Short mmCIF file of C-alpha atoms in Angstrom, two decimals:
data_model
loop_
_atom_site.label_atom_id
_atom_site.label_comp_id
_atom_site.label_asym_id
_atom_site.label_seq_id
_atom_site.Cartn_x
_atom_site.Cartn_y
_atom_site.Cartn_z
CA UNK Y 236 18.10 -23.01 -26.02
CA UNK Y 237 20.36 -19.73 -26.43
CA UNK Y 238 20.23 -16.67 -24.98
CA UNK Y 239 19.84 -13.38 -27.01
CA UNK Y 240 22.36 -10.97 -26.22
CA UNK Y 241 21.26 -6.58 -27.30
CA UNK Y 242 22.09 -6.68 -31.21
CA UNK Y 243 24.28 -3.48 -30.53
CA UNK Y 244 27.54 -5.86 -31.62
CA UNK Y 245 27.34 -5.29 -35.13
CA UNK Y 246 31.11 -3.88 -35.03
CA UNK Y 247 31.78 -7.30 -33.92
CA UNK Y 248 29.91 -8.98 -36.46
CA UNK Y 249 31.61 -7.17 -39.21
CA UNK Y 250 34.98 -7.88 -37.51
CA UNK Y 251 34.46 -11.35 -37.21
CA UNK Y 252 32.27 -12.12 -40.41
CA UNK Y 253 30.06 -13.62 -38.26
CA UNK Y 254 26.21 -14.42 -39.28
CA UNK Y 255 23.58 -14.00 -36.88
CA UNK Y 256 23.29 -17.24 -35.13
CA UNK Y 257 26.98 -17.61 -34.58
CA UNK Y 258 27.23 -14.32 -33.57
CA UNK Y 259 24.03 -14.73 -31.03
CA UNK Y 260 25.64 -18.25 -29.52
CA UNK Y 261 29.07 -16.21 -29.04
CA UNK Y 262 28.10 -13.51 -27.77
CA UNK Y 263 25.58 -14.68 -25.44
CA UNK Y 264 28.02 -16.21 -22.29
CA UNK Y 265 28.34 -12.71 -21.65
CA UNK Y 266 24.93 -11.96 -20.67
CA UNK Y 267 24.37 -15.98 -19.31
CA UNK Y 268 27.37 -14.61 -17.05
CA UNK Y 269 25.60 -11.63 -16.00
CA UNK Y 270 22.47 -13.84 -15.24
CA UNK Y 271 24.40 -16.27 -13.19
CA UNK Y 272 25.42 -13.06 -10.94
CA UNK Y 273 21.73 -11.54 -10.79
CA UNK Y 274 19.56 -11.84 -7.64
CA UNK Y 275 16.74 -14.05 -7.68
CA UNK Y 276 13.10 -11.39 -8.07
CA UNK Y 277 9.99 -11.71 -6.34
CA UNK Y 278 7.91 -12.22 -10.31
CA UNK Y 279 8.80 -13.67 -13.83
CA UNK Y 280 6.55 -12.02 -16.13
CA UNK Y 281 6.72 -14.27 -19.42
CA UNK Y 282 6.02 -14.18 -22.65
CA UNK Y 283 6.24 -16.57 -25.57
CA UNK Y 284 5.67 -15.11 -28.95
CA UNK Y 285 6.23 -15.60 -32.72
CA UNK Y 286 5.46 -14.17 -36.15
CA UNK Y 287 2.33 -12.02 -36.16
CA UNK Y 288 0.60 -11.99 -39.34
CA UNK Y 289 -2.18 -9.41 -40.31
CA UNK Y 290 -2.05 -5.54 -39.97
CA UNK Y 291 -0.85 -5.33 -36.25
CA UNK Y 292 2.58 -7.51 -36.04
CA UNK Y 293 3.91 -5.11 -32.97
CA UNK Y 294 2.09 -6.43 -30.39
CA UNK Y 295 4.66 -7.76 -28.45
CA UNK Y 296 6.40 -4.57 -28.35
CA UNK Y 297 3.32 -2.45 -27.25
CA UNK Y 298 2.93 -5.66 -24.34
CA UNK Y 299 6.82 -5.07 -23.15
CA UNK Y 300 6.17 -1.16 -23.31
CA UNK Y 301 2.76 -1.57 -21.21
CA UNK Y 302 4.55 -3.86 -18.39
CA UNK Y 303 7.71 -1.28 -18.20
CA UNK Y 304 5.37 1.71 -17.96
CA UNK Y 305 2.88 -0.03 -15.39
CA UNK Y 306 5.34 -0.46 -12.90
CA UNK Y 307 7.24 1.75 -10.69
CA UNK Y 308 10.90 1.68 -9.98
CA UNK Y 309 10.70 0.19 -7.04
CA UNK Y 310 8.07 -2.87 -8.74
CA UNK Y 311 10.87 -3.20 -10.90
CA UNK Y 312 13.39 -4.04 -8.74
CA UNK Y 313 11.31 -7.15 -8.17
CA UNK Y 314 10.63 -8.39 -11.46
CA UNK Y 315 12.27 -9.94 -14.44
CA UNK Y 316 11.17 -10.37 -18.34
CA UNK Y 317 11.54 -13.11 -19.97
CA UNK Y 318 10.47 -13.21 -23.38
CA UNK Y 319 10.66 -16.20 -25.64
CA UNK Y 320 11.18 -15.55 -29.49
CA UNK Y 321 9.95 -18.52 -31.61
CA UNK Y 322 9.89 -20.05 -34.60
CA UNK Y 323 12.30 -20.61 -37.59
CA UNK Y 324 11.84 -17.04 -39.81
CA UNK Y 325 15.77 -15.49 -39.10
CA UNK Y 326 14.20 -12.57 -40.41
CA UNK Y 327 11.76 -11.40 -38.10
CA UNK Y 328 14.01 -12.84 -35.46
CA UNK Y 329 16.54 -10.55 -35.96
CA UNK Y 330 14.21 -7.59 -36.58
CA UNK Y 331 12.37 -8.37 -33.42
CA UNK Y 332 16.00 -7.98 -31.85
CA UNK Y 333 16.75 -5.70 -33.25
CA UNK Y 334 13.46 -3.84 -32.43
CA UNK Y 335 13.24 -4.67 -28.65
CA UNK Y 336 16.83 -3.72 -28.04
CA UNK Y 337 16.24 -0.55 -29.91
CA UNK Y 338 13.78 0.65 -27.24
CA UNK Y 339 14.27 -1.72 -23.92
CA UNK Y 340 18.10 -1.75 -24.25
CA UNK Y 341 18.19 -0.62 -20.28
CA UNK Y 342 16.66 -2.90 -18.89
CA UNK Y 343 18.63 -5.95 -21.14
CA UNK Y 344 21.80 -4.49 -19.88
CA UNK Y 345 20.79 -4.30 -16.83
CA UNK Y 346 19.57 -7.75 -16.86
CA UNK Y 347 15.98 -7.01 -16.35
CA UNK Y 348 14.72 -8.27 -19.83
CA UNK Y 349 15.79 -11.61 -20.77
CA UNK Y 350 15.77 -12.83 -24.70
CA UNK Y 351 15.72 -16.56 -25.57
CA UNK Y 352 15.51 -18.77 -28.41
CA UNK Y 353 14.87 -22.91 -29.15
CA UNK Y 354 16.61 -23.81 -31.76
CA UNK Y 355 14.52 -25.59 -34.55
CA UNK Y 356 15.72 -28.49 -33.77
CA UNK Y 357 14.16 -28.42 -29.94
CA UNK Y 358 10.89 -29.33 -31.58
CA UNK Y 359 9.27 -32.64 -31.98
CA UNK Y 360 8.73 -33.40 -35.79
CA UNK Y 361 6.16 -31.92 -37.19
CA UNK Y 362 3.05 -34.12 -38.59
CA UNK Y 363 1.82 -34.67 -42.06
CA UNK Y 364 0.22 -31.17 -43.27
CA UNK Y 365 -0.61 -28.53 -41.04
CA UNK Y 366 -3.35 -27.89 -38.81
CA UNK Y 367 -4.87 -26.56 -35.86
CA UNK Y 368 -3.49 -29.17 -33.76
CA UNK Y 369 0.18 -28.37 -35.25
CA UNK Y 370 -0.19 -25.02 -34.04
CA UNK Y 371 -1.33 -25.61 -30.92
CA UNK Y 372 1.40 -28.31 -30.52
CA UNK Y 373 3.79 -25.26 -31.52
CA UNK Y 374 2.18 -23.45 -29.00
CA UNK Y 375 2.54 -26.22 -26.21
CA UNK Y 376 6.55 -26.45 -27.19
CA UNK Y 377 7.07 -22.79 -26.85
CA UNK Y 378 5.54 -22.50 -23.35
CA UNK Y 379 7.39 -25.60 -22.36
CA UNK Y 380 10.98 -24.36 -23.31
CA UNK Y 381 9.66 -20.80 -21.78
CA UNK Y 382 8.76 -22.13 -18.16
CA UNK Y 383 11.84 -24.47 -17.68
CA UNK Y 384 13.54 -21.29 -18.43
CA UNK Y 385 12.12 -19.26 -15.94
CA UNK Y 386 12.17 -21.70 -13.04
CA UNK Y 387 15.45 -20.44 -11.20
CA UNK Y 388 14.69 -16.49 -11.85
CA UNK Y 389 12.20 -15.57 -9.04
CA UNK Y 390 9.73 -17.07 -6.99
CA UNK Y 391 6.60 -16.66 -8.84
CA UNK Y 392 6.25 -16.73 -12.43
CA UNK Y 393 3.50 -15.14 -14.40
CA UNK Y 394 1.93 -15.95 -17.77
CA UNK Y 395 1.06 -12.85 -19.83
CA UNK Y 396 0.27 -12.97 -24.02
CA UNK Y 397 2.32 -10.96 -26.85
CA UNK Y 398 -0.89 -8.70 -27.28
CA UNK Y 399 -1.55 -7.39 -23.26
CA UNK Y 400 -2.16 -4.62 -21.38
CA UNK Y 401 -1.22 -4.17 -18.17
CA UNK Y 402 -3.01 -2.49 -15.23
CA UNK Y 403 -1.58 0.09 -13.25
CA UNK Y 404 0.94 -1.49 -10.26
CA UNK Y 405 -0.09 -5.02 -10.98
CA UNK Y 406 2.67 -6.21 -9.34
CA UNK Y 407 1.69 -4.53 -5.89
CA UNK Y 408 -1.81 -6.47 -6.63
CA UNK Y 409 -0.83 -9.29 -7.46
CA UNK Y 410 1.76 -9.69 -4.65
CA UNK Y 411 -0.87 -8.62 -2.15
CA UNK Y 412 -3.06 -11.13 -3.61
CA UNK Y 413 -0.57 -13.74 -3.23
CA UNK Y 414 -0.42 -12.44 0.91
CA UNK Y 415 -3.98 -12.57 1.30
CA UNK Y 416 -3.56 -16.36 -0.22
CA UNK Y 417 -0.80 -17.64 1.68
CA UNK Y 418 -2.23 -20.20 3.73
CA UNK Y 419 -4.60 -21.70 1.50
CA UNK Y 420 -3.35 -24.10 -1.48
CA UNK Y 421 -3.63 -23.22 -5.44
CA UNK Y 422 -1.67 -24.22 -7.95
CA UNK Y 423 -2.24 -21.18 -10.14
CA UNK Y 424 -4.20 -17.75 -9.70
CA UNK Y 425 -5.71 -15.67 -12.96
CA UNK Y 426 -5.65 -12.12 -13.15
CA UNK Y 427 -7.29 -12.14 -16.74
CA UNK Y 428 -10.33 -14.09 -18.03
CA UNK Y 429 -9.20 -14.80 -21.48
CA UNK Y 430 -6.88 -17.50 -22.84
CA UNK Y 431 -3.75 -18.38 -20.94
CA UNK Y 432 -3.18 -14.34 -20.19
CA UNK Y 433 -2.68 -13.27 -16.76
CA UNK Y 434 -1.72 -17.13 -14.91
CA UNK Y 435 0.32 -17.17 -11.81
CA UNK Y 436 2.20 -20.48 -11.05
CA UNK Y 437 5.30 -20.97 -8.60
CA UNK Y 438 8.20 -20.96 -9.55
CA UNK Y 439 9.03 -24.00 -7.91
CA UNK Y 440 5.97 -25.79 -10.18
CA UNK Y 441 7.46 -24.84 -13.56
CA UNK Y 442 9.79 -28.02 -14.31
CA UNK Y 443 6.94 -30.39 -13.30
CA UNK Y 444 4.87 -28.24 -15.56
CA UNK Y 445 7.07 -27.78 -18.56
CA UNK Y 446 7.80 -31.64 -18.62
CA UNK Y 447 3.71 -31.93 -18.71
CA UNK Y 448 3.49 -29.62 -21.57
CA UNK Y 449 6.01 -31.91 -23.38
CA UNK Y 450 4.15 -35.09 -23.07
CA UNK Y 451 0.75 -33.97 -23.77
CA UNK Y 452 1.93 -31.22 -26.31
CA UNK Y 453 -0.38 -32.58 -29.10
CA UNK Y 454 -3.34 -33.44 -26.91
CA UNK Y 455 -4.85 -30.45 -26.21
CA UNK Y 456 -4.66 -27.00 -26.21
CA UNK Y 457 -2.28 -25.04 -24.10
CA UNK Y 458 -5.46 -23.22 -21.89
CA UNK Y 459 -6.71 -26.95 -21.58
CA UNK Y 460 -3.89 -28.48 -20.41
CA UNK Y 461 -3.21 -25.96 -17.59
CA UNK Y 462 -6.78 -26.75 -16.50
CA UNK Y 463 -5.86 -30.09 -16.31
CA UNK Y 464 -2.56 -29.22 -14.74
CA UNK Y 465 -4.02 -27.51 -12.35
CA UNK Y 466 -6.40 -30.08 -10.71
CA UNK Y 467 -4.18 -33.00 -11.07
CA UNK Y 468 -2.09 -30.57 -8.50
CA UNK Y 469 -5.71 -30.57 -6.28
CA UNK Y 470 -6.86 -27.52 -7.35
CA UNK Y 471 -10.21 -28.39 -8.29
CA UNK Y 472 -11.70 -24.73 -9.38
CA UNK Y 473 -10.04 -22.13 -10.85
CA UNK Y 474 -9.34 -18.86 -8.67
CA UNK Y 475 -10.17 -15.74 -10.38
CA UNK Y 476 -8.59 -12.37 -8.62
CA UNK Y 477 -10.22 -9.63 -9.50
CA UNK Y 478 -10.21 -7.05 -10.70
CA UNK Y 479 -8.59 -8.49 -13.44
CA UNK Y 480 -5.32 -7.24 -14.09
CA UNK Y 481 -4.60 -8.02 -17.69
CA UNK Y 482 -6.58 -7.45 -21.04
CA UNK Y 483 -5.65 -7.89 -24.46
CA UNK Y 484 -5.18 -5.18 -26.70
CA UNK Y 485 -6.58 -6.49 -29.90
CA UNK Y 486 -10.25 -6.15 -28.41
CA UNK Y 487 -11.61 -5.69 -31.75
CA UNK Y 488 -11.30 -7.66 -35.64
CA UNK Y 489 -12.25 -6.84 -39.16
CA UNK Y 490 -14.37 -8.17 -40.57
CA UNK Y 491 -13.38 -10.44 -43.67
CA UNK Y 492 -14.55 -10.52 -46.65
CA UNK Y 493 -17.27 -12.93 -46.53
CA UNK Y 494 -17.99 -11.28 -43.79
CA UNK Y 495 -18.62 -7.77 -45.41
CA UNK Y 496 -20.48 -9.44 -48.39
CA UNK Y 497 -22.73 -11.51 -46.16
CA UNK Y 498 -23.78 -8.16 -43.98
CA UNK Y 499 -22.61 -10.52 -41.09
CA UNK Y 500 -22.83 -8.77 -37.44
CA UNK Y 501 -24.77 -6.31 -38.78
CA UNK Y 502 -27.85 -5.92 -37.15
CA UNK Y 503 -28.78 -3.18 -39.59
CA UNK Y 504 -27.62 -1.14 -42.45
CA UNK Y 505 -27.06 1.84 -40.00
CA UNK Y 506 -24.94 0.24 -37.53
CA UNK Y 507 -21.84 1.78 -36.32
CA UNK Y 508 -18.54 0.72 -37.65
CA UNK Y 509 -15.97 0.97 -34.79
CA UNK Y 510 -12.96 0.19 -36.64
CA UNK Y 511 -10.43 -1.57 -35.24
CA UNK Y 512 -8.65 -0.09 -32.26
CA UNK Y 513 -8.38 -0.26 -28.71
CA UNK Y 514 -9.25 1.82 -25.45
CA UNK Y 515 -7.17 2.85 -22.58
CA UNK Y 516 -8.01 4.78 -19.34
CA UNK Y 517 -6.45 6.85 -16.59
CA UNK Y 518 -9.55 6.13 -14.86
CA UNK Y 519 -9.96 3.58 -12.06
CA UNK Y 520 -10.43 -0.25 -13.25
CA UNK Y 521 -12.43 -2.36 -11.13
CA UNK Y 522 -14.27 -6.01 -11.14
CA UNK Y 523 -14.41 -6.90 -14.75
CA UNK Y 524 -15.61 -4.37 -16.41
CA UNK Y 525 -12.71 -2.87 -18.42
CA UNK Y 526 -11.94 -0.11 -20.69
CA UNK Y 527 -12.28 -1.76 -24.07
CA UNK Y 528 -15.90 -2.82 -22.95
CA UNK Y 529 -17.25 0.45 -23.81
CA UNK Y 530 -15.86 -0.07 -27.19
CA UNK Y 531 -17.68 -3.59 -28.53
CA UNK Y 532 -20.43 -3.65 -30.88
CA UNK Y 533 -22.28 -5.76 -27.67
CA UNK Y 534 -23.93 -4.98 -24.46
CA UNK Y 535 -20.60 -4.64 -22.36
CA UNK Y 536 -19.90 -1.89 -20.49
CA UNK Y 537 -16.93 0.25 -18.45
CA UNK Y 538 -17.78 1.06 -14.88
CA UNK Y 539 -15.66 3.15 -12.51
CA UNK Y 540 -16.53 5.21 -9.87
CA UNK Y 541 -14.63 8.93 -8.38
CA UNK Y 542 -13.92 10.68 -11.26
CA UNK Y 543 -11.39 12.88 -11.08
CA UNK Y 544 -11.13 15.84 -13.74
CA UNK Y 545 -9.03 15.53 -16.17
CA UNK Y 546 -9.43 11.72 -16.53
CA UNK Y 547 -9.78 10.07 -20.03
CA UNK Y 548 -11.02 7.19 -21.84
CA UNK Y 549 -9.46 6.94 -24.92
CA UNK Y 550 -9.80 4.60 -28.44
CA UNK Y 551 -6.78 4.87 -30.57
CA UNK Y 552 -7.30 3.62 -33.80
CA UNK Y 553 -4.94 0.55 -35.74
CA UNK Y 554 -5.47 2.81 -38.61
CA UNK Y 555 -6.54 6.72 -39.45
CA UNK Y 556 -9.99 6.74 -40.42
CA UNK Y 557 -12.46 8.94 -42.19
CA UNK Y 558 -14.85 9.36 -39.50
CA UNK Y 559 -18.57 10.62 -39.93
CA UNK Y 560 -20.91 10.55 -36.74
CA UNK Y 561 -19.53 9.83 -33.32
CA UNK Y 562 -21.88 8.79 -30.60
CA UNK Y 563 -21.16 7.89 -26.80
CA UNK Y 564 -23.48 7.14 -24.33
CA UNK Y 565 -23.09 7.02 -20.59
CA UNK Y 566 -25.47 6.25 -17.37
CA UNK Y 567 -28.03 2.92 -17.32
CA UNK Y 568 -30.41 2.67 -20.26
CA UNK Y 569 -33.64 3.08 -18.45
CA UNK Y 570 -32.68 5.82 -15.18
CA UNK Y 571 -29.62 7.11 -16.67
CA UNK Y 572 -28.11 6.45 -13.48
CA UNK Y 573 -23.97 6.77 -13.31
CA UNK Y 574 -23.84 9.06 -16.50
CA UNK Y 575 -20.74 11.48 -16.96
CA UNK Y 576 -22.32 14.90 -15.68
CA UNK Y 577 -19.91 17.19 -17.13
CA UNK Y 578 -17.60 16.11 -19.93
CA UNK Y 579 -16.79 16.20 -23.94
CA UNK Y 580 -15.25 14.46 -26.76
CA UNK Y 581 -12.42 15.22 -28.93
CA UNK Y 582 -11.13 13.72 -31.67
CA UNK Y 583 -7.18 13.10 -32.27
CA UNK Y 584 -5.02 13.09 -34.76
CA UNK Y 585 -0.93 12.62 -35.21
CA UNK Y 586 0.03 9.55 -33.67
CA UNK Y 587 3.01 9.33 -32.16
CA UNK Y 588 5.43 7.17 -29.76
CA UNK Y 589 4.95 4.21 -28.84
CA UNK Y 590 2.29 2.76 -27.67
CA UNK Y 591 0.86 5.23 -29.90
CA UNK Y 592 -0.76 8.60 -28.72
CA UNK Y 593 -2.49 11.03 -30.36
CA UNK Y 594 -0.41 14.93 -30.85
CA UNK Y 595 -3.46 16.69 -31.27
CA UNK Y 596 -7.10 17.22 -30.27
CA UNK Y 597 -10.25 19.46 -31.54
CA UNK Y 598 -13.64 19.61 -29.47
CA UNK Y 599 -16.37 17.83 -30.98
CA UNK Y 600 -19.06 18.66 -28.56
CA UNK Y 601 -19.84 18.74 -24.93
CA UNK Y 602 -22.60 15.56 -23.40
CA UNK Y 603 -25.68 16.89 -22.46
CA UNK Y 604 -27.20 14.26 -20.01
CA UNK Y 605 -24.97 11.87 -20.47
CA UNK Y 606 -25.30 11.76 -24.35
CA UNK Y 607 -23.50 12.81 -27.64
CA UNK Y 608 -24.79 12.10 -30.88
CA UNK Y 609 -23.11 14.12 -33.53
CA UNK Y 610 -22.45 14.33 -37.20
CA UNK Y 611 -18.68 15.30 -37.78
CA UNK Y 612 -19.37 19.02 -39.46
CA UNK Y 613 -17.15 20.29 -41.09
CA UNK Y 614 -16.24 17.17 -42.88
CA UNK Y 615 -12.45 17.68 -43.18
CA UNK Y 616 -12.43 17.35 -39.13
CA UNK Y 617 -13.82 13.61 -39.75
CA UNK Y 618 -10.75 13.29 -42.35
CA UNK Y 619 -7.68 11.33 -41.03
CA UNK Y 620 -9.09 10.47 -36.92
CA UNK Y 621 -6.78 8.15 -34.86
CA UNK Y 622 -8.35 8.97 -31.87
CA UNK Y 623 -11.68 9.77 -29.76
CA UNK Y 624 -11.69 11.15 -27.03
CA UNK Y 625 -14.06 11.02 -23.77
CA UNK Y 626 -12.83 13.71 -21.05
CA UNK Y 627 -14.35 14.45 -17.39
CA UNK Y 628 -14.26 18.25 -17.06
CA UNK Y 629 -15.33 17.97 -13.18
CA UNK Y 630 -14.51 15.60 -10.38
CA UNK Y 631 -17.62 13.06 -10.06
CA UNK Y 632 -18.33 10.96 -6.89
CA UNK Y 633 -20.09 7.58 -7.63
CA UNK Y 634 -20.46 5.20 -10.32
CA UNK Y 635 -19.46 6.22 -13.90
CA UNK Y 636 -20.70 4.01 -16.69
CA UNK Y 637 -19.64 4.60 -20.00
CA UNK Y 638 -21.63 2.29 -22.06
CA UNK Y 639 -21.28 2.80 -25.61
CA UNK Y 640 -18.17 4.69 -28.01
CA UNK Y 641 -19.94 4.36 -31.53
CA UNK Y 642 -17.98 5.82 -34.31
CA UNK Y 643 -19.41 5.31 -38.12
CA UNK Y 644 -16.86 5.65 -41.16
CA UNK Y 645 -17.35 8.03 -43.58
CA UNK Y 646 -17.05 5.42 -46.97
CA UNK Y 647 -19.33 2.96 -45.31
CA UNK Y 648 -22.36 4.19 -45.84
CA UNK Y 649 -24.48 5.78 -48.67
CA UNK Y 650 -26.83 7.84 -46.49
CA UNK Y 651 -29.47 7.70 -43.78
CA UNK Y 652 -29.44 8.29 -40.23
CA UNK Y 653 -30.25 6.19 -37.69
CA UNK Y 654 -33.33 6.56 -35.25
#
């Protein structure tokens, strides 16, 4: 294992005709020096990640951005980063580098983020062919190398994906979980329902735990072995803290091709489309019903309650799309109870930053009970969307529900309306 030093040395590089490895090895006992000298945090948050193929490879960016941005200064004084690049592709290592000391360089130099790397030759031989159980073997290896990093850098350490969002403060929550805890035994807590996201271990566990990992790497899955981790250390049920803290960010996938030519989860030729994107809120989140619930082509739902005006909930799109009917619904199917009394939608265009927002917004239309249900007119305001919007134009006491954001493409479909 190496540490990765802020690729800002490339005057040194030149000078010394260095390549990147060399130059990462050499260069990295003066950050291991600063690490040696840094004060032991309250939280590890880490994260393991490597190569992501398909049309959304910055996810690991937009994860660092979200923990940065959902904590305050003073949260940050108790928390380190450490992120884990693997695998063997010098390429996107370097650009991933490159990229994360491009926008976190602060925090690197001031010791706050934490880059490392396992060499190839870290990892058990692979077997004949690949297959799922290589990757999750991969996966297993990773985590291992991650945690016995992590062990001497605070007192709790928690688990988070390369594709998370991050509530508001959760290190104020989780920490006051943690109190609330104290004097009864665990072995890990989850914030998040999905995966390995949002697992809290002790520091203090992580060495016994990596060196787990490392014998059973091919047996299982990595979620499956923590299970089993966790009551061989007498846990028997898992402990689920809600409301849940962490989310992913892709909520939503294409379909493939198959998929499209089959008609598969298509309950009819006038379903919506909802392209791939993902939701975000200002608004309170509480219990488990979260932001990118209102979003799904299922029954799930967003609830909140005291809405203030002004507050949002927002889909950003992966991609610009050609939008033709938009349709959100709010309140309980049958009473309508917990509907948004006064509010509108806007759609958004000119995405900038990152994570990505949206420049600009026109009014589509106002809800009237609770509803919207509207053709884009003119057409060229459907042209080129990246986001819709849902605003609260008064402060509501009580429950909001926001139950469905339907959006329909404009290329999808021939014609017809739906009933």
């Amino acid at each position: 294992m190496f540490t990765l030093p802020v690729p800002q040395e490339d005057s040194y590089r030149r000078r010394k005709g260095l390549g990147p490895l060399e130059d990462w090895r050499n260069l990295s006992s003066k950050y291991l020096e600063k690490l040696q000298q840094r004060k032991k945090t309250w939280l590890t948050v880490g994260i393991s990640s490597r190569p992501r193929p398909g049309p959304d490879p910055s996810g690991l960016l937009y994860t660092l951005l979200s923990v940065f941005r959902a904590t305050s200064k003073v949260e940050q004084k108790r928390l380190t980063v450490l992120v884990h690049l693997a695998g063997a592709d010098p390429a996107w290592l370097a650009e991933t580098v490159l990229n994360i000391s491009s926008l976190f360089s602060p925090q690197i130099l001031a010791g706050q983020l934490l880059l490392i790397h396992a060499p190839p030759d870290a990892y058990p031989p692979a077997g004949a062919g690949a297959s799922g159980r290589e990757l999750y073997s991969e996966q297993n290896v990773d985590h291992a190398f991650l945690m016995s990093s992590a062990w001497k850098l605070s007192e709790y350490f928690l688990l988070l994906e390369d594709n998370a969002f991050c509530a508001p403060n959760f290190i104020s929550h989780v920490q006051w979980k943690v109190d609330t805890l104290r004097s009864q035994p665990w072995a890990f807590l989850e914030f998040a329902n999905l995966g390995v996201l949002g697992k809290l271990f002790r520091s203090s566990d992580l060495p016994t735990l990596a060196h787990f990992l490392l014998l059973f790497y091919r047996e299982k899955p990595l979620d499956r072995l923590l299970a089993h981790f966790r009551v061989l250390l007498a846990q028997k049920d898992p402990i689920l803290c809600t409301p849940f803290l962490f989310y992913h960010r892709a909520t939503y996938h294409p379909l493939n091709d198959r998929q499209k030519a089959s008609g598969a989860r298509r309950k009819s030729p006038y379903a919506p489309d909802n392209p791939p994107g993902t939701a975000f809120t200002d608004m309170k989140v509480f219990e488990v019903h979260f932001p990118w619930e209102a979003y799904t082509l299922d029954e799930s739902f967003f609830w909140t309650h005291n809405v203030s005006a002004g507050n949002h909930l927002t889909v950003i799109l992966n991609q610009p799309a050609d939008l033709r009917r938009v349709q959100v619904l709010t309140g309980t199917i049958v009473e309508g109870r917990h509907a948004l009394e006064r509010g509108q939608v806007e759609l958004g265009y000119g995405p900038e930053g990152m994570p990505q927002r949206c420049s600009s917004f026109v009014l589509l239309g106002r809800l009237l009970e609770g509803q919207l249900d509207q053709e884009v007119v003119p057409r060229s305001v459907g042209h080129q969307v990246s986001c819709v919007r849902l605003l609260a134009n008064a402060n509501q006491a009580g429950g909001l529900i926001v139950r469905h954001i339907y959006l329909w493409e404009e290329h999808a479909r021939d014609t017809g309306h739906s009933g």
